[in-house]
Coordinates of C-alpha atoms in Angstrom, one line a residue:
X128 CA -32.2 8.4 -96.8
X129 CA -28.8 8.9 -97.1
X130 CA -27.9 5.2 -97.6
X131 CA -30.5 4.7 -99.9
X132 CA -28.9 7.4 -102.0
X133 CA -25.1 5.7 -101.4
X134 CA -26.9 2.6 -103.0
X135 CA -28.4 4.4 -105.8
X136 CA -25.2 6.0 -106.7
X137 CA -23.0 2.5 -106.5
X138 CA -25.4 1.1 -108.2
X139 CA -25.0 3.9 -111.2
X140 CA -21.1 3.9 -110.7
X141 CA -21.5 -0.1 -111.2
X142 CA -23.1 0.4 -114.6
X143 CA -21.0 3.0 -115.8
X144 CA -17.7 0.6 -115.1
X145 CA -19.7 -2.2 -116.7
X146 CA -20.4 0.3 -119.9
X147 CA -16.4 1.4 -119.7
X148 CA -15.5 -2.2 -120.1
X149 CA -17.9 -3.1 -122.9
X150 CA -17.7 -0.2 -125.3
X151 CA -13.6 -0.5 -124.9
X152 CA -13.3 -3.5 -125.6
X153 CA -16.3 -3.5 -128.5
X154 CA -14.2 -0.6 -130.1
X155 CA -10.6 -1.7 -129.8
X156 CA -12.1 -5.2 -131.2
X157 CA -13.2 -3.4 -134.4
X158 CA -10.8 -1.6 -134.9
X159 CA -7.6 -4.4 -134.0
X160 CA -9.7 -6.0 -137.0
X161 CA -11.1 -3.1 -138.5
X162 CA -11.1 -5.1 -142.1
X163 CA -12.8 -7.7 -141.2
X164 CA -15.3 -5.8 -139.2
X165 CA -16.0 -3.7 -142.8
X166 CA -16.6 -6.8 -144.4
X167 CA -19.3 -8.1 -142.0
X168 CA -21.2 -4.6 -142.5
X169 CA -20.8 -5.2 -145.9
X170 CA -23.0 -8.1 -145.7
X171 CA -25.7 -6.9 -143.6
X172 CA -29.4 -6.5 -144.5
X173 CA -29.4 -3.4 -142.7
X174 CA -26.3 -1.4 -143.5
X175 CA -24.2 -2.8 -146.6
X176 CA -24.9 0.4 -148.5
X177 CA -23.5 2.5 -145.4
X178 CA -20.5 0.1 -144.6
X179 CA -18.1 2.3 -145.6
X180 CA -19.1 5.4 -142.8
X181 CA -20.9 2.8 -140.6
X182 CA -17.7 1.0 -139.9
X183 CA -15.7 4.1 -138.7
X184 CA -18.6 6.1 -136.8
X185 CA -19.3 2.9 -134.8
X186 CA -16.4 2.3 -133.0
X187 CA -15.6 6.5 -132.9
X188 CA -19.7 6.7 -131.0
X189 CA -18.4 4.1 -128.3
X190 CA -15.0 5.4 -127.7
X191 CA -17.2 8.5 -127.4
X192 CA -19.4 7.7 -125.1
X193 CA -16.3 6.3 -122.7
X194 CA -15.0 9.6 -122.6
X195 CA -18.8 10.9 -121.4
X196 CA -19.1 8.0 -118.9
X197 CA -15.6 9.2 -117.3
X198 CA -16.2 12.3 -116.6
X199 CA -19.0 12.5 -114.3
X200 CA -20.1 16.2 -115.8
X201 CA -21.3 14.3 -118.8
X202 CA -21.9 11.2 -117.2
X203 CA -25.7 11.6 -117.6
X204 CA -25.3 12.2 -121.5
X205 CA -23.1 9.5 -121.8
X206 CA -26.0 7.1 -120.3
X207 CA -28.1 8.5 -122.4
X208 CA -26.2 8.0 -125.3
X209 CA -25.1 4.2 -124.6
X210 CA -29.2 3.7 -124.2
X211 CA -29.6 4.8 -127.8
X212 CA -26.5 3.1 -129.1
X213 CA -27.4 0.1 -127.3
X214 CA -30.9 0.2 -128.3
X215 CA -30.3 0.6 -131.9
X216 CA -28.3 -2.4 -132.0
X217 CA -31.4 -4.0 -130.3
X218 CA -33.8 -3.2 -133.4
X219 CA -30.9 -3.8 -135.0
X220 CA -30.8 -7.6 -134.7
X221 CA -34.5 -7.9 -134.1
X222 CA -34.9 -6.7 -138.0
X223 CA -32.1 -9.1 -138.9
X224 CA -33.6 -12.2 -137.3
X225 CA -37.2 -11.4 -138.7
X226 CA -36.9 -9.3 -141.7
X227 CA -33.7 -9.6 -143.1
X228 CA -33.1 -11.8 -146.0
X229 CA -30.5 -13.3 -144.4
X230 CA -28.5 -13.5 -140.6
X231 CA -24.5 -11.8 -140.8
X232 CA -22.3 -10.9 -137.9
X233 CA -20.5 -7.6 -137.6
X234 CA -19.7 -7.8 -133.7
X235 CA -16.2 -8.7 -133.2
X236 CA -14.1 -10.6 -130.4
X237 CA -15.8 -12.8 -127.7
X238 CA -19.2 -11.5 -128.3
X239 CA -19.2 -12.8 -132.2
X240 CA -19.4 -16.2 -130.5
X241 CA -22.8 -15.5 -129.5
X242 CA -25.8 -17.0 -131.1
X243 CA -28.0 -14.0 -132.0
X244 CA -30.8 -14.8 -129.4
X245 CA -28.7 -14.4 -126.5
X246 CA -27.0 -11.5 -127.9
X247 CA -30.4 -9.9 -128.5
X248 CA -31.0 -10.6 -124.7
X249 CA -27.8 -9.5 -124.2
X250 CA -28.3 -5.9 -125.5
X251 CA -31.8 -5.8 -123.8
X252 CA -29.7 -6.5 -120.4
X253 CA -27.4 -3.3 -121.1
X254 CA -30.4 -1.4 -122.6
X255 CA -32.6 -2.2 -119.4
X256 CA -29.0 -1.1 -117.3
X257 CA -28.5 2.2 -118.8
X258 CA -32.4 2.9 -118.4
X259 CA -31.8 2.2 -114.3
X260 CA -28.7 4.2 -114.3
X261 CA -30.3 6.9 -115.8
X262 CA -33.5 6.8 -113.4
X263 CA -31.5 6.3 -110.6
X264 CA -29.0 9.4 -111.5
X265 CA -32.2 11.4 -111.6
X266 CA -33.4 10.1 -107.9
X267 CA -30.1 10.8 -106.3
X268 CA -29.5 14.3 -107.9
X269 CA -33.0 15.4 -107.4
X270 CA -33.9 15.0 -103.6
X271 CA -36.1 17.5 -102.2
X272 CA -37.5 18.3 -105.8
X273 CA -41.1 17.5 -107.2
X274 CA -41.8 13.7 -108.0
X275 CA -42.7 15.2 -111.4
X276 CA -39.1 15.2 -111.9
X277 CA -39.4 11.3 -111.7
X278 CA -41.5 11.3 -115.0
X279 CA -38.3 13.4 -116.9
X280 CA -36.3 10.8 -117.6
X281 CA -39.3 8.1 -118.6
X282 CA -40.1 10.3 -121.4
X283 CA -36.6 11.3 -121.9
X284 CA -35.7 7.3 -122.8
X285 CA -39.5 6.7 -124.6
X286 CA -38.5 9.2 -126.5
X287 CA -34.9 8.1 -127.1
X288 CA -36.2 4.6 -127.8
X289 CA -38.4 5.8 -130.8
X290 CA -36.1 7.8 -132.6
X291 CA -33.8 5.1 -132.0
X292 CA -35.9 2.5 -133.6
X293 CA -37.0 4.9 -136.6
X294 CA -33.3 5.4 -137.3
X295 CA -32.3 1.9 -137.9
X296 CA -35.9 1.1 -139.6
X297 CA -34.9 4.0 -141.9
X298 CA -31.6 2.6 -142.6
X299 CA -32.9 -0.5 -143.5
X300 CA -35.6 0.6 -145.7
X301 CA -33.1 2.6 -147.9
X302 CA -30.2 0.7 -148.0
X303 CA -32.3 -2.1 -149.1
X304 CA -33.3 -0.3 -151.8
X305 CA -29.7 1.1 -152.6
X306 CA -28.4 -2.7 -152.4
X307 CA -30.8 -3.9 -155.0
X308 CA -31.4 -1.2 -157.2
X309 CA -28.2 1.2 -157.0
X310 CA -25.7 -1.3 -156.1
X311 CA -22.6 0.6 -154.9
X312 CA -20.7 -2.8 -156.2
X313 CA -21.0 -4.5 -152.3
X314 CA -21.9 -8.1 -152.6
X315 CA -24.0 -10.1 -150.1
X316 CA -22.9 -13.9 -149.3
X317 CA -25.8 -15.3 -147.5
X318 CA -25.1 -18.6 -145.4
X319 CA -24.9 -22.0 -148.4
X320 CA -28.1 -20.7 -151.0
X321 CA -26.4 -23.5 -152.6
X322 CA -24.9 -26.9 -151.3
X323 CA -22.6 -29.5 -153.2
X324 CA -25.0 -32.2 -153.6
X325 CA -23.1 -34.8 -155.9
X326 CA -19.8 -35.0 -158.2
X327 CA -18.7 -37.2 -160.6
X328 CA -15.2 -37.3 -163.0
X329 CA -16.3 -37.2 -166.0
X330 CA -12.7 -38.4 -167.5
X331 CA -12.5 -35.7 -169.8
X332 CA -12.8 -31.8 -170.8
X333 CA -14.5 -31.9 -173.8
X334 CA -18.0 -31.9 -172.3
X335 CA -20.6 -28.9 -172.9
X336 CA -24.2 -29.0 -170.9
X337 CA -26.6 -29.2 -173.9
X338 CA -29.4 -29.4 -172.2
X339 CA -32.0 -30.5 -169.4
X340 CA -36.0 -31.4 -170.0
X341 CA -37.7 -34.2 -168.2
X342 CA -35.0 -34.4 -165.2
X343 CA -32.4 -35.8 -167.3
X344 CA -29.1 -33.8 -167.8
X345 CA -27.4 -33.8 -171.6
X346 CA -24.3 -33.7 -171.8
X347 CA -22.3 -32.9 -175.7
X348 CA -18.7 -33.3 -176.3
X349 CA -17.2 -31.6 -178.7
X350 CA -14.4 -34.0 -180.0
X351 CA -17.8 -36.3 -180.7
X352 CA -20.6 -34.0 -181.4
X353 CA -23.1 -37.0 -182.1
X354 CA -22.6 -38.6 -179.0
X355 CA -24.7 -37.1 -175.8
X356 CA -24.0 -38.7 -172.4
X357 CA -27.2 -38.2 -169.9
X358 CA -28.2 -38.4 -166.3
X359 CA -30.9 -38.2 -164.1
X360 CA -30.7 -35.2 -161.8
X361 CA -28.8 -36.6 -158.8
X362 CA -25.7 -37.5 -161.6
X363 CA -27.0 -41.0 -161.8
X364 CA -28.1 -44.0 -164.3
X365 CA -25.5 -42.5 -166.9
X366 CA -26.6 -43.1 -170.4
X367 CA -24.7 -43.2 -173.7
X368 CA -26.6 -41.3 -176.2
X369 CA -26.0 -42.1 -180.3
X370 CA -27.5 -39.5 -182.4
X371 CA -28.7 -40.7 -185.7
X372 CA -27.8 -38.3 -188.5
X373 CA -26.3 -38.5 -192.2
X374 CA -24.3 -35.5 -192.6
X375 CA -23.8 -36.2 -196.1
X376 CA -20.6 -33.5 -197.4
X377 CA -22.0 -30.6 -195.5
X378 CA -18.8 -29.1 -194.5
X379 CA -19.1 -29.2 -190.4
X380 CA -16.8 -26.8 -188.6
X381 CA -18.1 -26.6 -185.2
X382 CA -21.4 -28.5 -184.6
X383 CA -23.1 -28.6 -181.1
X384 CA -26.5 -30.1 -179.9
X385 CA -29.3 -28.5 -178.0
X386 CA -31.6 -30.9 -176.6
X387 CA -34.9 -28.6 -175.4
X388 CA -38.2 -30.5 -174.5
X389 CA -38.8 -33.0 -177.2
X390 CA -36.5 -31.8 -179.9
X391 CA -32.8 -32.4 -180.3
X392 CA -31.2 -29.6 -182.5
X393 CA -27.5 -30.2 -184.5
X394 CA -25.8 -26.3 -185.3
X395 CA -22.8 -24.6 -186.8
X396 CA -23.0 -21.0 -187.6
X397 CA -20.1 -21.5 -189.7
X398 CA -22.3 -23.8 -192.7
X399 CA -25.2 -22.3 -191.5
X400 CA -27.2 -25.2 -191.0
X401 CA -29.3 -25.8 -188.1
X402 CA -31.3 -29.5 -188.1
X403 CA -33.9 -31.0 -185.8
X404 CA -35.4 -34.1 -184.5
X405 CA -37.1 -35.6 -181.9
X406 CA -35.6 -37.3 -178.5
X407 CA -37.6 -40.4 -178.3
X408 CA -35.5 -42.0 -181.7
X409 CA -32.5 -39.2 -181.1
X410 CA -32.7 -39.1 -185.2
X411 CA -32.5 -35.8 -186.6
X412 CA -33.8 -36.0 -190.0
X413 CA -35.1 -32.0 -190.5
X414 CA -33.6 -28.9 -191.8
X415 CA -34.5 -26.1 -190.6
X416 CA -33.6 -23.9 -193.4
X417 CA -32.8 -20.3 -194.8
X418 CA -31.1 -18.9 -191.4
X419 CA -27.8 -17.0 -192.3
X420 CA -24.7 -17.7 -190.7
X421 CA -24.1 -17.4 -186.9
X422 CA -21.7 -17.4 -183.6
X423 CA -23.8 -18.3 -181.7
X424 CA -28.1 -19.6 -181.5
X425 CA -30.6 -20.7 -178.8
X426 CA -34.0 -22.8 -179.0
X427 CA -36.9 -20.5 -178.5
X428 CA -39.2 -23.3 -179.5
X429 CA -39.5 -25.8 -182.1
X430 CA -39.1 -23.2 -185.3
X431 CA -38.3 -20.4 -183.5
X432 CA -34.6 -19.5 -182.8
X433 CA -32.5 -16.0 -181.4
X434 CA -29.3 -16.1 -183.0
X435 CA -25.6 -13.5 -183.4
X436 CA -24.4 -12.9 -186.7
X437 CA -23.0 -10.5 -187.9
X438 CA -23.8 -7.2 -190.1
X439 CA -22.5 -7.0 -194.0
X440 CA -20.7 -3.5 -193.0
X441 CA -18.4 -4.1 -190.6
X442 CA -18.8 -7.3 -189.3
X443 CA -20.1 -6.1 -185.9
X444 CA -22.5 -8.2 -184.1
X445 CA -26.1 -8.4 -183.8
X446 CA -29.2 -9.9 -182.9
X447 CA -31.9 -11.6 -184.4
X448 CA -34.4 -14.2 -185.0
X449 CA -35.4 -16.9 -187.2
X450 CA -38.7 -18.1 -187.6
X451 CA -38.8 -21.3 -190.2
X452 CA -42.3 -21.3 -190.7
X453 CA -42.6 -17.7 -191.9
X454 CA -42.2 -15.0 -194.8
X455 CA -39.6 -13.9 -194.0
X456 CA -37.5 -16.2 -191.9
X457 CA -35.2 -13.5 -190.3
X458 CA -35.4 -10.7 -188.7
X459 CA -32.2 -8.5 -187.3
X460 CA -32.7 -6.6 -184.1
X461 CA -30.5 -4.1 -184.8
X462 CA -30.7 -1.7 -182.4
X463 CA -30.3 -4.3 -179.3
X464 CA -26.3 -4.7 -179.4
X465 CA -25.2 -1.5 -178.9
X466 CA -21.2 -0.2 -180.0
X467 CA -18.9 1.3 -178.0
X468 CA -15.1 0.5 -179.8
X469 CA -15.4 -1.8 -183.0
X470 CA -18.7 -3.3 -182.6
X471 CA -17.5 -7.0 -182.5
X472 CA -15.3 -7.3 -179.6
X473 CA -17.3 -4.5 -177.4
X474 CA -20.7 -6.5 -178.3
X475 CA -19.3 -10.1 -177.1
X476 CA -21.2 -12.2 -174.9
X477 CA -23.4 -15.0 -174.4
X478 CA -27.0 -15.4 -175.6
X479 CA -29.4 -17.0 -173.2
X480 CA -33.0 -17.9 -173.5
X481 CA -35.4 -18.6 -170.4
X482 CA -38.3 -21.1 -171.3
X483 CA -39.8 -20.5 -168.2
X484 CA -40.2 -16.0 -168.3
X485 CA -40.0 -16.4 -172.0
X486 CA -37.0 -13.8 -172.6
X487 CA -34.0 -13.7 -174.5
X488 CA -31.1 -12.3 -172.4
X489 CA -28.0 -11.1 -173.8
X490 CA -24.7 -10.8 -171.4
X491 CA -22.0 -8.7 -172.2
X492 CA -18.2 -10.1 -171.3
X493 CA -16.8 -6.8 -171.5
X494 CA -19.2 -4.4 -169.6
X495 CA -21.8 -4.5 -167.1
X496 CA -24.7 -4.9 -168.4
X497 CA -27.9 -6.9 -169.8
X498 CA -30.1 -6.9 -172.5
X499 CA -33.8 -8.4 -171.8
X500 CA -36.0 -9.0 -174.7
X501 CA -39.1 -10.9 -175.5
X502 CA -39.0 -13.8 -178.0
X503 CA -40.0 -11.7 -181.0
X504 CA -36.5 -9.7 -179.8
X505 CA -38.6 -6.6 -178.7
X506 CA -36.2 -4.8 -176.1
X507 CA -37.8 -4.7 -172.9
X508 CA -34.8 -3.4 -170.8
X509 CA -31.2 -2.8 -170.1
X510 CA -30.0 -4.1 -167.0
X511 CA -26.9 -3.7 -165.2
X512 CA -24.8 -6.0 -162.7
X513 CA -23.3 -4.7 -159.7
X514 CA -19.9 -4.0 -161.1
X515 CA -18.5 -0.6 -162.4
X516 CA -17.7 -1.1 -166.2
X517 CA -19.5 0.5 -167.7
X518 CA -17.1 0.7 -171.3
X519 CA -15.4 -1.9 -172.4
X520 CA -11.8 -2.2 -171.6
X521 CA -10.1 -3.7 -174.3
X522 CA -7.8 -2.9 -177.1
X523 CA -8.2 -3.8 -181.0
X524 CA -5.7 -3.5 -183.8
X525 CA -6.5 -3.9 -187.6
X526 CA -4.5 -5.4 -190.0
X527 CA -4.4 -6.2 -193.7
X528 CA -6.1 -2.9 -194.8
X529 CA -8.9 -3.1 -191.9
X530 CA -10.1 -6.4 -193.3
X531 CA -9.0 -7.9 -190.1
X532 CA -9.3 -7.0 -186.0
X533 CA -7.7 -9.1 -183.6
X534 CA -7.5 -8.4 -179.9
X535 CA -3.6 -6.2 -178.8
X536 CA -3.9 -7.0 -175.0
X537 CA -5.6 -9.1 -173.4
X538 CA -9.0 -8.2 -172.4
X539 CA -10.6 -6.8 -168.9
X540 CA -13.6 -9.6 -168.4
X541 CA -16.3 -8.5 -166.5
X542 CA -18.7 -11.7 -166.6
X543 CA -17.2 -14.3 -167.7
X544 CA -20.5 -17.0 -168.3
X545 CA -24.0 -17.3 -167.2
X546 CA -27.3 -18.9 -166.7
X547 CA -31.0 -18.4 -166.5
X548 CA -33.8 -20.3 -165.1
X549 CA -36.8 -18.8 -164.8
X550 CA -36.4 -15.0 -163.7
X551 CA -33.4 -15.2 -162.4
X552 CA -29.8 -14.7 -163.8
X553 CA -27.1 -16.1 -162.5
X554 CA -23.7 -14.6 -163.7
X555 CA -20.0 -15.8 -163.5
X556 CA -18.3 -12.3 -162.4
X557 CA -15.0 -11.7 -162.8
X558 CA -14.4 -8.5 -161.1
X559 CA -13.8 -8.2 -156.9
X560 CA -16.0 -5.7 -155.1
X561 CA -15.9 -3.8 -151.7
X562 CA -14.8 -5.4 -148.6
X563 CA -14.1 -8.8 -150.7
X564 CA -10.8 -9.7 -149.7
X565 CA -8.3 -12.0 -152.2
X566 CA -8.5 -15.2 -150.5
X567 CA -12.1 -16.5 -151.8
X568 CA -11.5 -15.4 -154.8
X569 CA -8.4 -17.6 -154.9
X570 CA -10.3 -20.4 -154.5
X571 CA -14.2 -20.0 -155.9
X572 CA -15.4 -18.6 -158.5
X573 CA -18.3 -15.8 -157.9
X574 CA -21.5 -16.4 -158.9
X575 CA -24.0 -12.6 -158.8
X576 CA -27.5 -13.7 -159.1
X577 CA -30.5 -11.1 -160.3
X578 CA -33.8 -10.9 -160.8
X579 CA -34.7 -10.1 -163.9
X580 CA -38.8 -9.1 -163.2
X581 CA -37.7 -6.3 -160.8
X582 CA -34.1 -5.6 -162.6
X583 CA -32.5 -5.9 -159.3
X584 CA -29.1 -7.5 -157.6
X585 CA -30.2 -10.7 -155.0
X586 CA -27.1 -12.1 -153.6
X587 CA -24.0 -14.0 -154.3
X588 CA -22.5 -17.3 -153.8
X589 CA -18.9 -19.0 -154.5
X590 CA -18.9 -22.4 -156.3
X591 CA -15.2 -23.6 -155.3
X592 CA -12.3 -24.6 -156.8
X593 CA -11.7 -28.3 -157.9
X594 CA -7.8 -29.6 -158.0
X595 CA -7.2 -25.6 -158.6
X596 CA -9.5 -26.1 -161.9
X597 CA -11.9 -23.2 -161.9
X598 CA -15.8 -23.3 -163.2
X599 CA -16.3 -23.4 -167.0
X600 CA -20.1 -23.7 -167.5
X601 CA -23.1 -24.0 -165.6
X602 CA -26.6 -24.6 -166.4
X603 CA -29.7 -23.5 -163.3
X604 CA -33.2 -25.6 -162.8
X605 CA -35.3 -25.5 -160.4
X606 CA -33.2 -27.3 -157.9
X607 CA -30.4 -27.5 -158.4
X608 CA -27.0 -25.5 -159.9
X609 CA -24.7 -27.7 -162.4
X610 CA -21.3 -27.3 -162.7
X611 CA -18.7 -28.5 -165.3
X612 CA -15.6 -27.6 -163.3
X613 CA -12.6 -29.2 -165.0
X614 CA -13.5 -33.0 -165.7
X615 CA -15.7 -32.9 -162.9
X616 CA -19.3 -32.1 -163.3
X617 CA -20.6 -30.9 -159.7
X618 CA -24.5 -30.4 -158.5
X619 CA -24.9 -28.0 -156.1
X620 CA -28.0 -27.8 -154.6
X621 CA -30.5 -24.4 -154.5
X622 CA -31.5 -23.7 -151.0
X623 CA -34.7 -21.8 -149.9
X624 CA -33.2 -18.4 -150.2
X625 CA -33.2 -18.9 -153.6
X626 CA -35.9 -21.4 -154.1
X627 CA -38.3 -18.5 -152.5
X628 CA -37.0 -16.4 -155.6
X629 CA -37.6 -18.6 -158.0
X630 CA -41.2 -19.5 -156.5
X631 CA -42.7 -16.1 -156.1
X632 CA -41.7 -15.8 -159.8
X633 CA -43.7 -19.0 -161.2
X634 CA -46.9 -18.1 -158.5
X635 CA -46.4 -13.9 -160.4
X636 CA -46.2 -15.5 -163.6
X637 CA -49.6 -18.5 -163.1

């Protein structure tokens, strides 16, 4: 008997040593890199809302539960507590491996260079250990009692067990929810939701994307703005494009092209004129007349367009659309761009229209946040990204007797372009968020993506840097990202974690 006990009680001291060694070194791992451990909590499924907390009471719980193991009055606690903190990291990982939209590591030193099925087994091993010490602490300490003393410390760890899977299920459930709907400005990178595919020079700097239909990619250049270079998707069989058109004297300032299904469309704001025609001649030979001046437009369809002018009071910005087959043609949204310093500056940003969820969306530069519309310009709701501007930072002076604003300082950008493709938004930010650290965003630019059915924050992705040229413009489809990123023009592939986004949306919408 009394060997039998010796052996139960090496057997316990074993374990102990075993959970000495593991929770030191796990704690003096994070905290040696305590940054980097942040950062990988930030971009867990589980716990980026609680990162901040998280980070610290982890490492402070193990250190803990040494000091419990060592002394041998609280040894018993201190198995009892590595069972539940050892358990919850169990649930932990099973959640991330099967629920979560995506796989992180927050482990630190020689055990981040496990793959996450042996470190599930891993934790099951030390779960399992703890669960024998503490059966086996019960046997030796309780000789001569009744064997329903034996069943104490079953229920002891059931219970344990449960309340440590509820925990983490909780913390999931609601940070979740926090991430995507109260984002406290924490970004999630996900592993590649979108690969370089294919790259091409295209020689110069001038080009604008003015369009995709038909899996061909348009390309306008502003120096020549009736010459459109195209492409098939993969950035092959490159075509020279002449656009037929007499411009007679119209007085041209700025003239683009939007190519959108079977219509090719020539603009400037600054004549106002807006013509049309049709791709399969590429002559545009119709005006679609009566729309005031504008900064900037977007095909809704083939008569209908959302455009910004701006007001006869004080030149501030609004919204509106123009409808050429109707009495009448325009009609200002005037209560969709709202003020917050001068009205023109404050209000900048770029007008979007998705063909596929058939909603205007308006992007602030200055401020987080988004407008979403329908095509008639009926306000459906004002979204926000992740960031924390919520007022514009800039400064404005006014000169020759307030007829004229002009920016003091240079402005605080929060987004600096965009895209949308079906119901999701995908936005150039300019601002860093928590547990982002300098060096990526020395080399990438940051793309937030959203979806706009739900108004809620998906993930992030960089697109990097090209010869230390930095992402103008992008346009989204269904597969694939475009970039124009100095003279190159780079397709990044979408993978599935954003395919699955963008294919729940079209199955929602059928």
């Amino acid at each position: 008997m009394k060997s039998n006990i010796n052996i139960k009680s090496v057997t316990a001291e074993s374990i102990c040593l075993l959970y000495i060694l593991l929770f030191v070194y796990a704690a003096v791992s994070k905290l040696l890199d305590f940054e980097n451990f942040q950062v990988q909590l930030g971009q867990s499924p589980l716990l980026s809302a609680y990162a901040l907390w998280v980070s610290w009471m982890v490492p402070i719980i193990e250190i803990i539960i040494v000091l419990l193991l060592i002394i041998p009055k609280f040894r018993s606690l201190g198995f009892l507590a590595a069972f539940n903190l050892m358990a919850m990291f169990t649930v932990y990982i099973f959640i991330v491996l099967h629920y979560g939209s995506f796989v992180p590591c927050s482990c630190g030193g020689i055990l981040e260079k496990m793959s996450w099925n042996v470190h599930i087994v891993f934790n099951i091993v030390f779960v399992l250990l703890a669960a024998l010490a503490i059966v086996l602490r019960n046997d030796f300490s309780g000789v001569g009692k009744q064997n329903q003393n034996h069943k104490r410390p079953i229920k002891k760890l059931a219970a344990s067990l449960v309340i440590s899977t509820v925990i983490i299920i909780l913390l999931f459930l609601s940070s979740e929810e926090i991430m995507h709907h109260d984002n406290p400005f924490i970004r999630r990178y996900p592993q590649h939701p979108a690969i370089l595919y294919q790259q091409i020079d295209l020689k110069f700097n001038s080009y604008y994307f003015a369009g995709y239909t038909n899996g061909k990619i348009y390309l306008g250049n502003y120096t020549n703005p009736l010459q459109l270079l195209s492409m098939d998707s993969s950035l092959q069989n490159q075509q020279n494009i002449k656009i037929s058109f007499d411009p007679k004297k119209i007085p041209f300032q700025m003239a683009t092209i939007i190519v959108k299904g079977p219509t090719v469309y020539l603009k400037d704001g600054t004549v106002p004129a807006v013509y049309k025609g049709s791709i399969k001649d590429w002559k545009i030979n119709k005006q679609l007349k009566g729309i005031p001046y504008f900064t900037q437009a977007v095909a809704i369809d083939s008569l209908t367009l959302a455009f910004r002018s701006n007001d006869g009071k004080n030149y501030g910005n609004i919204l509106g659309i123009f409808v050429s087959d109707t009495t009448p043609k325009v009609k200002y949204k005037n209560s969709l761009l709202q003020k917050q310093i001068d009205g023109v500056f404050d209000t900048d940003g770029i007008l979007l229209y998705s063909e596929q969820a058939n909603k205007i969306v308006y992007l602030y530069f200055y401020r987080n946040e988004f407008i979403i519309a329908d095509k008639t310009g009926k306000l459906d709701y004002r979204g926000q990204t992740i960031d924390t501007t919520t007022k514009a930072k800039i400064k404005v002076s006014y000169l020759n007797n307030h007829s004229e604003r002009k920016m003091s300082a240079p402005p605080f950008i929060v987004n600096a372009n965009a895209a949308v493709y079906e119901n999701l938004l995908f936005v150039h930010s300019k601002i860093k968020g928590k547990f982002e650290n300098d060096k990526i965003w020395d080399q990438a630019s940051i793309i937030d993506v959203y979806n706009l059915n739900n108004n809620s924050y998906l993930l992030s992705f960089p697109l990097y840097n090209i010869a230390d040229k930095k992402l103008d413009s992008f346009i989204v489809t269904s597969k694939y990202l475009y970039a124009i990123i100095g003279n190159e023009l780079v397709a990044y592939e979408l993978k599935t974690i954003l395919k699955k986004e963008i294919k729940s949306a079209g199955l929602k919408d059928n």
